[in-house]
Short mmCIF file of C-alpha atoms in Angstrom, two decimals:
data_model
loop_
_atom_site.label_atom_id
_atom_site.label_comp_id
_atom_site.label_asym_id
_atom_site.label_seq_id
_atom_site.Cartn_x
_atom_site.Cartn_y
_atom_site.Cartn_z
CA MET A 1 1.44 -28.43 25.55
CA VAL A 2 3.14 -26.72 22.60
CA SER A 3 1.44 -26.12 19.26
CA LYS A 4 2.72 -24.86 15.91
CA VAL A 5 0.96 -22.87 13.19
CA LEU A 6 2.48 -21.65 9.93
CA SER A 7 2.27 -18.08 8.72
CA ALA A 8 4.61 -15.85 6.70
CA GLY A 9 6.17 -12.42 6.72
CA VAL A 10 7.26 -10.24 3.82
CA SER A 11 10.61 -8.52 3.28
CA GLY A 12 10.07 -6.09 0.42
CA ILE A 13 7.82 -8.31 -1.66
CA ILE A 14 9.69 -11.53 -0.82
CA PRO A 15 7.84 -13.79 1.65
CA TYR A 16 9.53 -15.88 4.31
CA GLU A 17 8.21 -18.54 6.69
CA VAL A 18 7.16 -17.63 10.22
CA THR A 19 6.34 -20.46 12.60
CA ILE A 20 4.09 -19.48 15.50
CA GLU A 21 4.63 -21.62 18.59
CA SER A 22 2.39 -21.42 21.64
CA GLY A 23 3.04 -22.97 25.03
CA VAL A 24 0.49 -23.18 27.87
CA SER A 25 1.57 -24.03 31.41
CA PRO A 26 0.37 -23.57 34.99
CA GLY A 27 1.45 -20.41 36.75
CA LEU A 28 0.56 -16.80 37.20
CA PRO A 29 -1.93 -15.79 34.46
CA SER A 30 -0.05 -14.03 31.67
CA PHE A 31 0.05 -13.72 27.91
CA THR A 32 3.51 -13.02 26.48
CA VAL A 33 4.51 -12.57 22.82
CA VAL A 34 8.21 -13.01 21.98
CA GLY A 35 10.12 -13.22 18.72
CA LEU A 36 10.97 -9.62 17.74
CA GLY A 37 7.47 -8.44 16.90
CA ASP A 38 6.70 -4.78 16.36
CA THR A 39 4.18 -2.83 18.43
CA VAL A 40 1.23 -3.87 16.26
CA THR A 41 2.20 -7.54 16.51
CA LYS A 42 2.64 -7.41 20.28
CA GLU A 43 -0.77 -5.75 20.63
CA SER A 44 -2.26 -8.92 19.12
CA ARG A 45 -2.48 -10.46 22.58
CA GLU A 46 -5.06 -7.87 23.64
CA ARG A 47 -7.13 -8.36 20.50
CA ILE A 48 -6.93 -12.13 20.98
CA ARG A 49 -8.02 -11.92 24.65
CA VAL A 50 -11.20 -10.00 23.83
CA ALA A 51 -11.92 -12.06 20.71
CA PHE A 52 -11.65 -15.24 22.78
CA THR A 53 -14.19 -13.85 25.23
CA HIS A 54 -16.69 -13.35 22.40
CA CYS A 55 -16.06 -16.93 21.26
CA GLY A 56 -16.57 -18.40 24.74
CA VAL A 57 -12.91 -19.24 25.33
CA LYS A 58 -11.53 -18.57 28.84
CA LEU A 59 -7.85 -18.04 29.64
CA MET A 60 -8.05 -18.05 33.45
CA ASN A 61 -5.12 -19.45 35.44
CA LYS A 62 -3.02 -19.99 32.32
CA LYS A 63 0.50 -18.87 31.55
CA ILE A 64 0.72 -18.46 27.76
CA VAL A 65 3.86 -17.78 25.76
CA VAL A 66 3.69 -17.21 21.99
CA ASN A 67 6.95 -17.32 20.02
CA LEU A 68 7.33 -16.02 16.46
CA ALA A 69 10.17 -17.94 14.86
CA PRO A 70 12.75 -17.26 13.58
CA ALA A 71 13.24 -15.05 16.60
CA ASP A 72 15.93 -12.84 15.04
CA MET A 73 13.79 -11.51 12.18
CA LYS A 74 11.56 -8.48 12.62
CA LYS A 75 7.81 -9.29 12.47
CA GLU A 76 5.46 -6.52 11.44
CA GLY A 77 1.72 -6.22 10.97
CA ALA A 78 -1.59 -7.43 12.33
CA HIS A 79 -1.88 -10.40 9.95
CA TYR A 80 -0.32 -12.60 12.66
CA ASP A 81 -3.49 -12.24 14.80
CA LEU A 82 -5.31 -15.22 13.32
CA PRO A 83 -2.41 -17.74 13.35
CA MET A 84 -1.48 -16.66 16.89
CA ALA A 85 -5.05 -17.16 18.06
CA VAL A 86 -5.29 -20.59 16.42
CA SER A 87 -1.93 -21.58 17.87
CA VAL A 88 -3.12 -20.68 21.39
CA LEU A 89 -6.38 -22.58 20.83
CA ALA A 90 -4.42 -25.63 19.72
CA ALA A 91 -2.19 -25.39 22.80
CA LEU A 92 -5.37 -25.29 24.91
CA ASP A 93 -6.56 -28.40 23.06
CA LEU A 94 -9.59 -26.53 21.73
CA VAL A 95 -8.55 -27.08 18.10
CA LYS A 96 -7.67 -30.63 17.12
CA GLY A 97 -7.23 -30.57 13.32
CA ASP A 98 -4.02 -31.05 11.36
CA LEU A 99 -2.57 -27.54 11.34
CA SER A 100 0.56 -28.40 9.37
CA ARG A 101 -1.38 -28.32 6.07
CA PHE A 102 -2.35 -24.66 6.34
CA LEU A 103 -0.82 -21.22 6.14
CA MET A 104 -2.90 -18.65 8.04
CA ALA A 105 -3.11 -14.86 7.95
CA GLY A 106 -5.71 -12.39 9.14
CA GLU A 107 -6.37 -9.52 11.52
CA LEU A 108 -8.77 -10.05 14.43
CA ALA A 109 -11.44 -7.57 15.45
CA LEU A 110 -12.47 -7.44 19.11
CA ASP A 111 -15.72 -9.29 18.36
CA GLY A 112 -13.82 -12.18 16.74
CA SER A 113 -14.46 -11.21 13.14
CA ILE A 114 -11.53 -11.36 10.71
CA ARG A 115 -10.53 -8.25 8.83
CA LYS A 116 -8.86 -7.78 5.47
CA ILE A 117 -5.07 -7.48 5.44
CA LYS A 118 -2.57 -6.11 2.94
CA GLY A 119 0.13 -8.17 1.27
CA ILE A 120 -1.88 -11.38 0.92
CA LEU A 121 -0.64 -12.11 -2.62
CA PRO A 122 3.02 -12.80 -1.67
CA LEU A 123 1.78 -15.01 1.18
CA ALA A 124 -0.52 -16.89 -1.19
CA GLU A 125 2.34 -17.50 -3.62
CA TRP A 126 4.52 -18.78 -0.78
CA ALA A 127 1.74 -21.15 0.36
CA ALA A 128 1.29 -22.54 -3.15
CA ARG A 129 5.03 -22.98 -3.59
CA ASN A 130 5.18 -25.01 -0.38
CA SER A 131 2.05 -27.11 -1.12
CA LEU A 132 0.02 -25.53 1.69
CA HIS A 133 -3.62 -24.48 1.82
CA LEU A 134 -4.41 -20.87 2.70
CA ILE A 135 -6.81 -19.70 5.42
CA CYS A 136 -7.37 -15.97 4.95
CA PRO A 137 -10.03 -13.26 5.37
CA SER A 138 -12.96 -13.52 2.97
CA GLU A 139 -12.19 -10.05 1.62
CA ASN A 140 -8.72 -11.24 0.54
CA ALA A 141 -9.89 -14.44 -1.10
CA LEU A 142 -10.35 -12.96 -4.59
CA GLU A 143 -6.85 -11.49 -4.61
CA ALA A 144 -5.33 -14.76 -3.39
CA SER A 145 -7.27 -16.75 -6.00
CA PHE A 146 -5.03 -15.45 -8.79
CA VAL A 147 -2.29 -17.81 -7.61
CA ARG A 148 -2.51 -20.90 -9.75
CA GLY A 149 -3.29 -24.20 -8.02
CA LEU A 150 -3.76 -22.79 -4.51
CA LYS A 151 -6.64 -24.03 -2.34
CA ILE A 152 -8.10 -21.13 -0.35
CA PHE A 153 -10.43 -21.28 2.64
CA PRO A 154 -12.01 -17.82 3.14
CA VAL A 155 -13.15 -17.09 6.70
CA SER A 156 -14.92 -14.16 8.36
CA HIS A 157 -14.95 -15.08 12.08
CA LEU A 158 -12.68 -16.87 14.55
CA GLY A 159 -15.52 -19.20 15.54
CA GLU A 160 -15.81 -20.25 11.91
CA VAL A 161 -12.11 -21.14 11.86
CA MET A 162 -12.47 -23.21 15.04
CA GLY A 163 -15.43 -25.09 13.60
CA PHE A 164 -13.62 -25.76 10.33
CA LEU A 165 -10.42 -27.06 11.94
CA ASN A 166 -12.44 -29.28 14.30
CA GLY A 167 -14.42 -30.67 11.37
CA THR A 168 -17.82 -29.42 12.57
CA GLU A 169 -18.22 -26.50 10.17
CA PRO A 170 -17.05 -27.22 6.59
CA ILE A 171 -15.92 -24.37 4.35
CA SER A 172 -16.15 -24.55 0.56
CA PRO A 173 -12.64 -23.86 -0.75
CA LEU A 174 -11.70 -21.68 -3.68
CA THR A 175 -9.11 -22.97 -6.11
CA GLY A 176 -6.58 -20.57 -7.56
CA ASP A 177 -7.64 -19.95 -11.14
CA ASP A 178 -5.78 -17.96 -13.78
CA GLY A 179 -8.84 -17.69 -16.01
CA ARG A 180 -9.08 -13.99 -15.19
CA MET A 181 -5.41 -13.31 -15.73
CA GLU A 182 -5.72 -12.03 -19.30
CA THR A 183 -4.22 -8.55 -19.53
CA ALA A 184 -4.90 -5.91 -22.12
CA PRO A 185 -4.11 -2.31 -22.89
CA ASP A 186 -6.57 0.23 -21.59
CA GLU A 187 -8.99 0.73 -24.45
CA ASP A 188 -10.63 3.63 -22.61
CA SER A 189 -7.37 5.50 -22.04
CA LEU A 190 -6.23 8.70 -23.71
CA ASP A 191 -5.21 8.23 -27.34
CA MET A 192 -2.22 9.52 -29.29
CA SER A 193 -4.55 10.64 -32.09
CA GLU A 194 -5.68 13.46 -29.79
CA VAL A 195 -2.22 15.09 -30.00
CA ARG A 196 -1.96 17.43 -32.98
CA GLY A 197 1.40 17.61 -34.70
CA GLN A 198 4.56 16.69 -32.76
CA ALA A 199 5.49 13.94 -35.22
CA VAL A 200 9.13 13.93 -34.11
CA ALA A 201 8.20 13.61 -30.44
CA LYS A 202 5.70 10.84 -31.17
CA ARG A 203 8.34 8.92 -33.10
CA ALA A 204 10.83 9.33 -30.25
CA ILE A 205 8.26 8.06 -27.76
CA GLU A 206 7.53 5.05 -29.98
CA VAL A 207 11.25 4.18 -30.08
CA ALA A 208 11.57 4.69 -26.33
CA VAL A 209 8.66 2.39 -25.54
CA ALA A 210 9.69 -0.26 -28.08
CA GLY A 211 13.21 -0.65 -26.67
CA ARG A 212 12.58 0.52 -23.07
CA HIS A 213 14.82 3.56 -23.53
CA ASN A 214 14.51 6.37 -21.01
CA ILE A 215 13.37 9.61 -22.63
CA LEU A 216 13.54 13.33 -21.81
CA MET A 217 11.17 15.80 -23.52
CA ILE A 218 12.31 19.42 -23.69
CA GLY A 219 10.13 22.31 -24.73
CA PRO A 220 8.34 25.54 -23.73
CA PRO A 221 5.26 25.44 -21.49
CA GLY A 222 2.03 24.34 -23.14
CA THR A 223 3.53 22.51 -26.11
CA GLY A 224 2.15 19.09 -25.15
CA LYS A 225 4.87 17.35 -23.12
CA THR A 226 2.53 16.22 -20.36
CA MET A 227 -0.20 15.43 -22.89
CA LEU A 228 2.16 13.10 -24.75
CA ALA A 229 3.44 11.46 -21.57
CA ARG A 230 -0.04 10.65 -20.28
CA ARG A 231 -0.83 8.85 -23.53
CA ILE A 232 2.20 6.55 -23.35
CA PRO A 233 0.23 3.81 -21.51
CA SER A 234 -2.02 3.54 -24.57
CA ILE A 235 0.89 2.27 -26.71
CA LEU A 236 2.46 -0.06 -24.16
CA PRO A 237 2.12 -3.78 -24.92
CA PRO A 238 -0.07 -5.82 -22.54
CA MET A 239 1.53 -7.29 -19.44
CA SER A 240 2.25 -10.99 -19.26
CA ARG A 241 0.77 -13.10 -16.46
CA ARG A 242 4.08 -13.09 -14.60
CA GLU A 243 4.43 -9.31 -14.90
CA ALA A 244 0.84 -8.74 -13.74
CA LEU A 245 1.37 -10.84 -10.61
CA GLU A 246 4.69 -9.14 -9.84
CA VAL A 247 3.20 -5.65 -10.13
CA THR A 248 0.13 -6.67 -8.12
CA LYS A 249 2.36 -7.94 -5.30
CA ILE A 250 3.94 -4.51 -4.97
CA TYR A 251 0.54 -2.84 -4.74
CA SER A 252 -0.66 -5.57 -2.39
CA VAL A 253 2.07 -4.97 0.21
CA SER A 254 1.44 -1.21 -0.18
CA GLY A 255 -2.28 -1.64 0.53
CA LEU A 256 -3.20 0.11 -2.74
CA LEU A 257 -5.35 -2.58 -4.34
CA SER A 258 -9.05 -1.86 -4.64
CA GLU A 259 -11.79 -4.40 -3.96
CA LYS A 260 -13.12 -3.92 -7.49
CA GLU A 261 -9.74 -4.59 -9.10
CA PRO A 262 -7.61 -6.90 -6.93
CA LEU A 263 -5.36 -7.68 -9.92
CA LEU A 264 -3.58 -5.00 -11.95
CA ARG A 265 -4.09 -5.86 -15.61
CA ARG A 266 -2.65 -2.66 -17.08
CA ARG A 267 0.84 -1.27 -16.80
CA PRO A 268 1.15 1.37 -14.07
CA PHE A 269 1.68 5.05 -14.82
CA ARG A 270 3.04 7.06 -11.89
CA ALA A 271 3.48 10.83 -11.98
CA PRO A 272 4.70 12.13 -8.59
CA HIS A 273 4.84 15.87 -7.91
CA HIS A 274 8.27 17.48 -7.85
CA THR A 275 7.92 18.20 -4.11
CA ILE A 276 8.01 14.46 -3.31
CA SER A 277 10.39 13.35 -0.56
CA ASP A 278 13.25 10.89 -0.95
CA VAL A 279 11.27 8.19 0.88
CA GLY A 280 8.20 8.84 -1.26
CA LEU A 281 10.20 8.32 -4.44
CA VAL A 282 12.51 5.43 -3.56
CA GLY A 283 10.62 3.80 -0.66
CA GLY A 284 11.50 3.03 2.93
CA GLY A 285 10.23 4.80 6.03
CA HIS A 286 9.77 3.60 9.61
CA HIS A 287 7.63 0.73 8.31
CA PRO A 288 9.20 0.09 4.88
CA LYS A 289 6.92 0.60 1.91
CA PRO A 290 7.59 0.72 -1.84
CA GLY A 291 8.18 4.16 -3.32
CA GLU A 292 7.01 5.61 -6.63
CA ILE A 293 9.83 3.97 -8.58
CA SER A 294 8.64 0.55 -7.42
CA LEU A 295 4.96 1.39 -7.93
CA ALA A 296 5.96 2.17 -11.54
CA HIS A 297 7.47 -1.33 -11.97
CA LYS A 298 6.87 -2.68 -15.50
CA GLY A 299 5.24 0.64 -16.37
CA VAL A 300 6.05 4.34 -16.66
CA LEU A 301 7.51 6.80 -14.15
CA PHE A 302 6.76 10.33 -15.39
CA LEU A 303 8.72 13.17 -13.80
CA ASP A 304 7.31 16.48 -14.97
CA GLU A 305 9.34 19.65 -14.33
CA PHE A 306 12.39 17.40 -14.00
CA PRO A 307 14.90 20.03 -12.75
CA GLU A 308 12.47 21.11 -10.02
CA PHE A 309 12.91 17.83 -8.13
CA LYS A 310 15.41 17.95 -5.30
CA LYS A 311 18.80 17.06 -6.69
CA GLY A 312 19.49 14.48 -4.01
CA THR A 313 16.14 12.84 -4.69
CA ILE A 314 16.54 12.35 -8.43
CA GLU A 315 20.18 11.33 -8.08
CA VAL A 316 18.93 8.20 -6.30
CA LEU A 317 17.47 7.14 -9.66
CA ARG A 318 20.91 6.32 -11.01
CA GLN A 319 21.18 2.93 -9.31
CA PRO A 320 17.69 1.56 -10.11
CA LEU A 321 17.97 2.77 -13.72
CA GLU A 322 20.94 0.43 -14.09
CA SER A 323 20.04 -2.51 -11.85
CA LYS A 324 16.21 -2.43 -12.22
CA GLU A 325 15.79 -2.73 -8.44
CA ILE A 326 16.25 -0.57 -5.37
CA HIS A 327 18.06 -1.65 -2.20
CA ILE A 328 17.07 0.25 0.93
CA THR A 329 19.31 -0.22 3.96
CA ARG A 330 18.51 1.35 7.31
CA ALA A 331 19.63 0.67 10.87
CA ALA A 332 16.60 -1.54 11.58
CA TYR A 333 16.10 -3.28 8.24
CA ALA A 334 17.30 -3.92 4.71
CA VAL A 335 14.77 -4.52 1.93
CA ARG A 336 14.80 -4.84 -1.83
CA TYR A 337 12.03 -3.73 -4.17
CA PRO A 338 11.87 -4.24 -7.95
CA ALA A 339 12.10 -1.02 -9.97
CA ASP A 340 12.07 -1.92 -13.66
CA PHE A 341 10.38 1.15 -15.14
CA LEU A 342 10.52 3.38 -18.19
CA LEU A 343 11.64 6.85 -17.12
CA VAL A 344 9.83 9.65 -18.97
CA ALA A 345 10.92 13.13 -17.93
CA ALA A 346 9.85 16.57 -19.12
CA MET A 347 11.45 19.95 -18.62
CA ASN A 348 11.58 23.49 -19.92
CA PRO A 349 14.77 24.49 -21.77
CA CYS A 350 15.40 27.34 -19.29
CA PRO A 351 13.91 28.84 -16.09
CA CYS A 352 11.44 31.05 -17.96
CA GLY A 353 10.69 28.24 -20.39
CA TYR A 354 11.10 30.07 -23.71
CA LEU A 355 14.69 29.44 -24.75
CA GLY A 356 14.61 28.70 -28.49
CA ASP A 357 10.88 29.48 -28.78
CA LYS A 358 9.96 31.31 -31.98
CA ALA A 359 6.95 33.11 -30.50
CA ARG A 360 8.31 34.44 -27.20
CA GLU A 361 11.69 35.78 -26.23
CA CYS A 362 13.75 34.15 -23.50
CA ARG A 363 14.63 36.53 -20.67
CA CYS A 364 17.08 34.27 -18.86
CA SER A 365 20.76 35.14 -18.51
CA PRO A 366 23.42 32.59 -19.45
CA SER A 367 24.18 32.08 -15.75
CA ASP A 368 20.48 31.38 -15.05
CA ILE A 369 20.40 28.77 -17.80
CA TYR A 370 23.65 27.23 -16.57
CA ARG A 371 22.38 26.91 -13.00
CA TYR A 372 19.08 25.47 -14.28
CA ARG A 373 20.93 22.84 -16.31
CA ARG A 374 23.20 22.00 -13.37
CA ARG A 375 20.17 20.72 -11.42
CA ILE A 376 20.40 17.58 -13.56
CA SER A 377 23.79 15.92 -13.24
CA GLY A 378 25.73 14.64 -16.22
CA PRO A 379 25.76 11.00 -15.00
CA LEU A 380 21.97 11.02 -14.63
CA LEU A 381 21.40 12.71 -18.00
CA ASP A 382 23.79 10.21 -19.56
CA ARG A 383 21.43 7.43 -18.53
CA VAL A 384 18.63 8.96 -20.59
CA ASP A 385 18.95 7.39 -24.04
CA ILE A 386 16.63 9.73 -25.92
CA GLN A 387 16.23 13.50 -25.78
CA VAL A 388 13.55 15.09 -27.94
CA GLU A 389 12.46 18.68 -28.46
CA VAL A 390 8.74 19.39 -28.20
CA PRO A 391 8.32 22.76 -29.97
CA ARG A 392 5.30 25.01 -30.26
CA VAL A 393 2.67 23.61 -32.65
CA GLU A 394 1.82 25.79 -35.63
CA TYR A 395 -1.74 27.03 -36.16
CA ARG A 396 -2.27 25.03 -39.34
CA GLU A 397 -1.44 21.82 -37.51
CA LEU A 398 -3.83 22.64 -34.68
CA LYS A 399 -6.63 23.44 -37.11
CA GLY A 400 -5.87 20.69 -39.64
CA ASP A 401 -8.72 18.31 -40.47
CA TRP A 402 -6.54 15.24 -41.03
CA ARG A 403 -6.59 12.38 -38.55
CA GLU A 404 -3.47 11.72 -36.50
CA GLU A 405 -2.24 8.15 -36.11
CA ASP A 406 -4.01 6.41 -33.23
CA SER A 407 -2.47 4.49 -30.36
CA ALA A 408 -3.59 1.09 -31.65
CA SER A 409 -1.46 1.47 -34.80
CA ILE A 410 1.59 2.57 -32.85
CA ARG A 411 1.07 -0.23 -30.32
CA LYS A 412 1.16 -2.82 -33.11
CA ARG A 413 4.62 -1.66 -34.20
CA VAL A 414 5.80 -1.51 -30.59
CA SER A 415 4.54 -5.03 -29.89
CA ARG A 416 6.17 -6.34 -33.07
CA ALA A 417 9.52 -4.80 -32.12
CA ALA A 418 9.17 -6.18 -28.57
CA ALA A 419 8.56 -9.66 -30.00
CA VAL A 420 11.76 -9.37 -32.07
CA GLN A 421 13.70 -8.48 -28.93
CA ARG A 422 12.22 -11.36 -26.93
CA GLU A 423 13.33 -13.75 -29.66
CA ARG A 424 16.78 -12.14 -29.75
CA PHE A 425 17.34 -12.51 -26.01
CA LYS A 426 15.39 -15.72 -25.41
CA LYS A 427 18.48 -17.56 -24.16
CA GLY A 428 19.28 -14.89 -21.58
CA ARG A 429 17.49 -12.86 -18.93
CA LEU A 430 17.13 -9.69 -20.99
CA SER A 431 13.94 -8.44 -22.59
CA PHE A 432 14.74 -5.12 -24.30
CA ASN A 433 17.57 -3.55 -26.29
CA ALA A 434 18.18 -0.91 -23.61
CA GLU A 435 19.26 -3.66 -21.22
CA MET A 436 22.07 -4.99 -23.43
CA PRO A 437 25.54 -4.99 -21.83
CA ALA A 438 28.49 -3.89 -23.93
CA SER A 439 29.37 -7.52 -24.71
CA LEU A 440 26.05 -8.06 -26.48
CA VAL A 441 25.97 -4.70 -28.25
CA LYS A 442 28.73 -5.82 -30.62
CA LYS A 443 26.96 -9.12 -31.27
CA HIS A 444 23.45 -7.81 -31.90
CA CYS A 445 24.17 -4.43 -33.50
CA PRO A 446 25.75 -5.13 -36.92
CA LEU A 447 26.25 -1.98 -39.00
CA THR A 448 26.26 -1.42 -42.72
CA ALA A 449 29.39 0.26 -44.08
CA GLU A 450 27.57 3.59 -44.45
CA ALA A 451 26.23 3.39 -40.89
CA ASP A 452 29.71 2.63 -39.53
CA ARG A 453 31.23 5.66 -41.26
CA LEU A 454 28.43 7.92 -40.03
CA LEU A 455 28.81 6.73 -36.43
CA GLU A 456 32.60 7.14 -36.55
CA GLY A 457 32.17 10.71 -37.73
CA ALA A 458 29.62 11.47 -35.00
CA VAL A 459 31.92 10.13 -32.25
CA ARG A 460 34.74 12.37 -33.47
CA GLU A 461 32.63 15.44 -34.17
CA TYR A 462 30.76 15.49 -30.87
CA ALA A 463 33.44 13.84 -28.66
CA LEU A 464 30.97 11.18 -27.53
CA SER A 465 31.83 9.02 -24.54
CA ALA A 466 31.96 5.24 -24.60
CA ARG A 467 28.60 5.13 -22.80
CA SER A 468 27.05 7.45 -25.39
CA TYR A 469 28.48 5.28 -28.18
CA HIS A 470 26.86 2.14 -26.80
CA ARG A 471 23.56 3.88 -26.08
CA ILE A 472 23.40 5.23 -29.63
CA LEU A 473 23.86 1.69 -30.93
CA LYS A 474 21.09 0.39 -28.65
CA VAL A 475 18.66 3.07 -29.79
CA ALA A 476 19.62 2.48 -33.43
CA ARG A 477 19.01 -1.25 -32.90
CA THR A 478 15.48 -0.49 -31.69
CA ILE A 479 14.80 1.83 -34.64
CA ALA A 480 15.97 -0.92 -37.01
CA ASP A 481 13.68 -3.40 -35.24
CA ILE A 482 10.71 -1.08 -35.73
CA ASP A 483 11.64 -0.74 -39.41
CA GLU A 484 12.08 -4.55 -39.60
CA ARG A 485 15.75 -4.43 -40.60
CA GLU A 486 18.34 -6.97 -39.49
CA ARG A 487 21.31 -4.63 -39.95
CA ILE A 488 21.53 -1.11 -38.63
CA GLU A 489 21.56 1.40 -41.49
CA ASP A 490 22.82 4.96 -41.72
CA VAL A 491 19.32 6.44 -41.28
CA HIS A 492 18.96 4.55 -38.00
CA ILE A 493 22.30 5.85 -36.74
CA ALA A 494 21.44 9.41 -37.79
CA GLU A 495 18.16 9.32 -35.86
CA ALA A 496 19.80 7.81 -32.78
CA VAL A 497 22.62 10.41 -32.76
CA GLN A 498 20.10 13.22 -33.07
CA HIS A 499 18.32 11.96 -29.95
CA ARG A 500 21.54 12.34 -27.90
CA ARG A 501 22.16 16.01 -28.78
CA VAL A 502 18.91 17.90 -28.39
CA MET A 503 19.89 19.67 -25.16
CA ASP A 504 23.28 20.70 -26.57
CA GLU A 505 21.75 22.00 -29.80
CA ILE A 506 19.25 24.18 -27.94
CA LEU A 507 22.08 25.79 -25.96
CA GLU A 508 24.27 26.16 -29.06
CA ASN A 509 21.50 28.00 -30.89
CA TYR A 510 21.14 30.33 -27.90
#
């Protein structure tokens, strides 16, 4: 007899159907798993044997073959334990229910209990999309319940599954409910009002967040670059339901979700150390996992001490900064992860950190500064729309008794500008000004006569490239949106041009 049970695998965060077929026939007792499973998947047969013993199921004098179809796709993970066990039970005629209505996933313990697995959210979405019910570990039920309209049957033991499928032990289902899907900014997070001074840097960060423009902060040690970066999440607009589910799927397949918070309601903020490996940043490995750039999806990737990262590592950022996703191709697999993040980088102006500082003298030679700058390639730096200097804060600003603008006020302007951009691009697939191709820049970036003359002069004076020209227009468009102007004015162009030349001006002053 041959039985079939439905499960699913995940490539990146994209699920695909896996049909588990089991055949039982007379012959020498054996238990064989075929279908290109990895070591963990093939070890399922041993877990299933012992679990069956604890459930009173005997496999004597049986030749059992389990096939994971399609046979040419790699199967990874222990979540195939439960569907494989049920498939064998059905082939032995010990389970008689209609199995075609269910998608199953779960890891078996040796005593027959069912353990929590990672990556249940993509499987739950696939089940709902294909009008299937989900049988999953009880510990995964809350995470799966965020998929709208899905009927979930949480189970904790193999015997419970057998009783349910045979109709002798009913299980109360959970229905996917989006009532808890509301997202909100983190009210308990660090606030921009805690940063004294740095009005120019705060304004640059506001523009960067509003239009999703990558930003580089340059300044001596201790001037507040990291302090500013860690407060960026407090001015980000809340995630939509779709964004929250997409981000949660990445953390689900990575096994990083906590039991207390199975759904990520706030935008991620990732700050890897500069000693991170290539795989740690972009993803991959022997068993492919998302890297930091994917864990920062729909949020912020903060790279402090930017030039200290290995050059080959940060050069990999060039492709995801343009395409908003990362493709990882290895000999054994090819996966794709989303990587739509806001890049926030911080660096010192020179190796000692005090180039251009009024309080301390720089001791670096021109060759030292040149080599330090060469750690960041021109093509990568060209993809950073905004550069801003973060100078030393004067004593009177540190001691001042006035109140700095709080994050809530800045977030209102950011959200208003984001709403303008959503309306502007509602007929396309774009969301922010930074994503505009050259064909849309001309359409959506009308200039006043004064702004046009100023931009023409800047292009000639500073020998700006075509990419720089378009990026200045995109940043100016965002500044105009914040100021609630339909046309880009000369003040908007002036501010945008200034944000492209900070690094050059620091070196020129030296």
